[in-house]
Structure formats: structure tokens, C-alpha cells
Amino acid sequence: MLPSHQSADRALKRVILFTLIVAVITFPILIIQLLNIVVFGWPQSVLNKLGMRHGDESLIIISALFSSAVFLLLAAQAGRNLLR
């Protein structure tokens, strides 16, 4: 049987690997959705529910890109730690 720190390391590596897989799958989907918003704009009903007007879409796009960039940086750091 493995010592507890080795099994904890394996469990952590599995979590990191899962995070990397999720990041790789979701990032292109997010980019496609953001391009869809840029090209076609948000439906007015969605903007009304958010309390926004046309032209405010850029705030949503910038915040989504920033949060996805942070997520990818964290996933890359986790992947780098996984390879050590």
C-alpha cells in the first residue's frame, strides 16, 4: 500500500489533469460564443434582463475573456506543476 502522501499526490495529479482537460475543451467553446456575440450581438431580451443597453456587450466580452485567461493561466500553472 502506498504511503498517504503518495496517494494524495496521485489524487492531486488527477484533479489537475481533469482541470486541464476541462480548460482545453471549454476555451474554444467560449471563444466561439464570444465571436457570436461580437458578430450578431446579444438579443435585446437578454440585455433587458441584465439591465443593459446595446453597446454594453463589450463589458461582458472583456470580463469573459479576462476570466477565461485567468482560468487558462491557472490550468497552465497546474499542468507545469504536474510535470515536475
mmCIF file of C-alpha atoms in Angstrom:
data_model
loop_
_atom_site.group_PDB
_atom_site.id
_atom_site.type_symbol
_atom_site.label_atom_id
_atom_site.label_comp_id
_atom_site.label_asym_id
_atom_site.label_seq_id
_atom_site.Cartn_x
_atom_site.Cartn_y
_atom_site.Cartn_z
ATOM 1 C CA MET A 1 0.000 0.000 0.000
ATOM 2 C CA LEU A 2 1.240 3.479 -0.828
ATOM 3 C CA PRO A 3 2.044 5.981 1.897
ATOM 4 C CA SER A 4 -0.653 8.609 2.306
ATOM 5 C CA HIS A 5 1.389 11.443 0.774
ATOM 6 C CA GLN A 6 1.918 9.458 -2.430
ATOM 7 C CA SER A 7 -1.773 8.680 -2.770
ATOM 8 C CA ALA A 8 -2.559 12.340 -2.084
ATOM 9 C CA ASP A 9 -0.105 13.332 -4.823
ATOM 10 C CA ARG A 10 -1.813 10.963 -7.246
ATOM 11 C CA ALA A 11 -5.222 12.357 -6.348
ATOM 12 C CA LEU A 12 -3.949 15.911 -6.840
ATOM 13 C CA LYS A 13 -2.483 14.970 -10.214
ATOM 14 C CA ARG A 14 -5.848 13.541 -11.275
ATOM 15 C CA VAL A 15 -7.619 16.756 -10.263
ATOM 16 C CA ILE A 16 -5.060 18.862 -12.149
ATOM 17 C CA LEU A 17 -5.367 16.668 -15.222
ATOM 18 C CA PHE A 18 -9.160 16.953 -15.117
ATOM 19 C CA THR A 19 -8.861 20.754 -14.822
ATOM 20 C CA LEU A 20 -6.570 20.873 -17.843
ATOM 21 C CA ILE A 21 -8.965 18.752 -19.896
ATOM 22 C CA VAL A 22 -11.895 20.987 -18.950
ATOM 23 C CA ALA A 23 -9.876 24.104 -19.844
ATOM 24 C CA VAL A 24 -8.874 22.731 -23.233
ATOM 25 C CA ILE A 25 -12.460 21.754 -24.046
ATOM 26 C CA THR A 26 -14.238 24.868 -22.784
ATOM 27 C CA PHE A 27 -11.883 27.582 -24.049
ATOM 28 C CA PRO A 28 -12.643 27.134 -27.781
ATOM 29 C CA ILE A 29 -16.362 26.979 -26.992
ATOM 30 C CA LEU A 30 -16.089 30.243 -25.074
ATOM 31 C CA ILE A 31 -14.210 31.918 -27.928
ATOM 32 C CA ILE A 32 -16.841 30.773 -30.447
ATOM 33 C CA GLN A 33 -19.631 32.118 -28.243
ATOM 34 C CA LEU A 34 -17.852 35.448 -27.786
ATOM 35 C CA LEU A 35 -17.326 35.755 -31.543
ATOM 36 C CA ASN A 36 -21.020 35.027 -31.992
ATOM 37 C CA ILE A 37 -21.824 37.893 -29.616
ATOM 38 C CA VAL A 38 -19.428 40.229 -31.430
ATOM 39 C CA VAL A 39 -20.827 39.400 -34.872
ATOM 40 C CA PHE A 40 -24.546 39.134 -34.103
ATOM 41 C CA GLY A 41 -24.891 40.973 -30.788
ATOM 42 C CA TRP A 42 -26.935 39.999 -27.786
ATOM 43 C CA PRO A 43 -30.673 39.554 -28.123
ATOM 44 C CA GLN A 44 -32.499 42.583 -26.700
ATOM 45 C CA SER A 45 -34.415 40.375 -24.242
ATOM 46 C CA VAL A 46 -31.148 39.198 -22.671
ATOM 47 C CA LEU A 47 -29.848 42.760 -22.407
ATOM 48 C CA ASN A 48 -33.102 43.871 -20.777
ATOM 49 C CA LYS A 49 -32.833 41.118 -18.167
ATOM 50 C CA LEU A 50 -29.262 42.202 -17.425
ATOM 51 C CA GLY A 51 -30.316 45.847 -17.240
ATOM 52 C CA MET A 52 -28.033 46.780 -20.126
ATOM 53 C CA ARG A 53 -28.328 48.553 -23.461
ATOM 54 C CA HIS A 54 -26.857 47.732 -26.840
ATOM 55 C CA GLY A 55 -23.217 48.762 -26.812
ATOM 56 C CA ASP A 56 -22.604 47.386 -23.318
ATOM 57 C CA GLU A 57 -21.747 43.972 -24.743
ATOM 58 C CA SER A 58 -18.069 44.868 -24.709
ATOM 59 C CA LEU A 59 -18.088 44.829 -20.898
ATOM 60 C CA ILE A 60 -19.382 41.271 -20.889
ATOM 61 C CA ILE A 61 -16.892 40.210 -23.550
ATOM 62 C CA ILE A 62 -13.925 41.780 -21.752
ATOM 63 C CA SER A 63 -14.880 40.214 -18.420
ATOM 64 C CA ALA A 64 -15.398 36.797 -20.022
ATOM 65 C CA LEU A 65 -12.048 36.965 -21.813
ATOM 66 C CA PHE A 66 -10.287 38.084 -18.643
ATOM 67 C CA SER A 67 -11.810 35.317 -16.536
ATOM 68 C CA SER A 68 -11.037 32.689 -19.168
ATOM 69 C CA ALA A 69 -7.450 33.951 -19.442
ATOM 70 C CA VAL A 70 -7.039 33.685 -15.671
ATOM 71 C CA PHE A 71 -8.512 30.167 -15.740
ATOM 72 C CA LEU A 72 -6.132 29.127 -18.521
ATOM 73 C CA LEU A 73 -3.146 30.587 -16.663
ATOM 74 C CA LEU A 74 -4.121 28.634 -13.554
ATOM 75 C CA ALA A 75 -4.560 25.479 -15.617
ATOM 76 C CA ALA A 76 -1.171 26.014 -17.271
ATOM 77 C CA GLN A 77 0.478 26.501 -13.881
ATOM 78 C CA ALA A 78 -1.211 23.343 -12.631
ATOM 79 C CA GLY A 79 0.000 21.464 -15.704
ATOM 80 C CA ARG A 80 3.524 22.701 -15.156
ATOM 81 C CA ASN A 81 3.388 21.520 -11.551
ATOM 82 C CA LEU A 82 2.029 18.186 -12.758
ATOM 83 C CA LEU A 83 5.074 17.659 -14.974
ATOM 84 C CA ARG A 84 7.532 18.227 -12.133
#
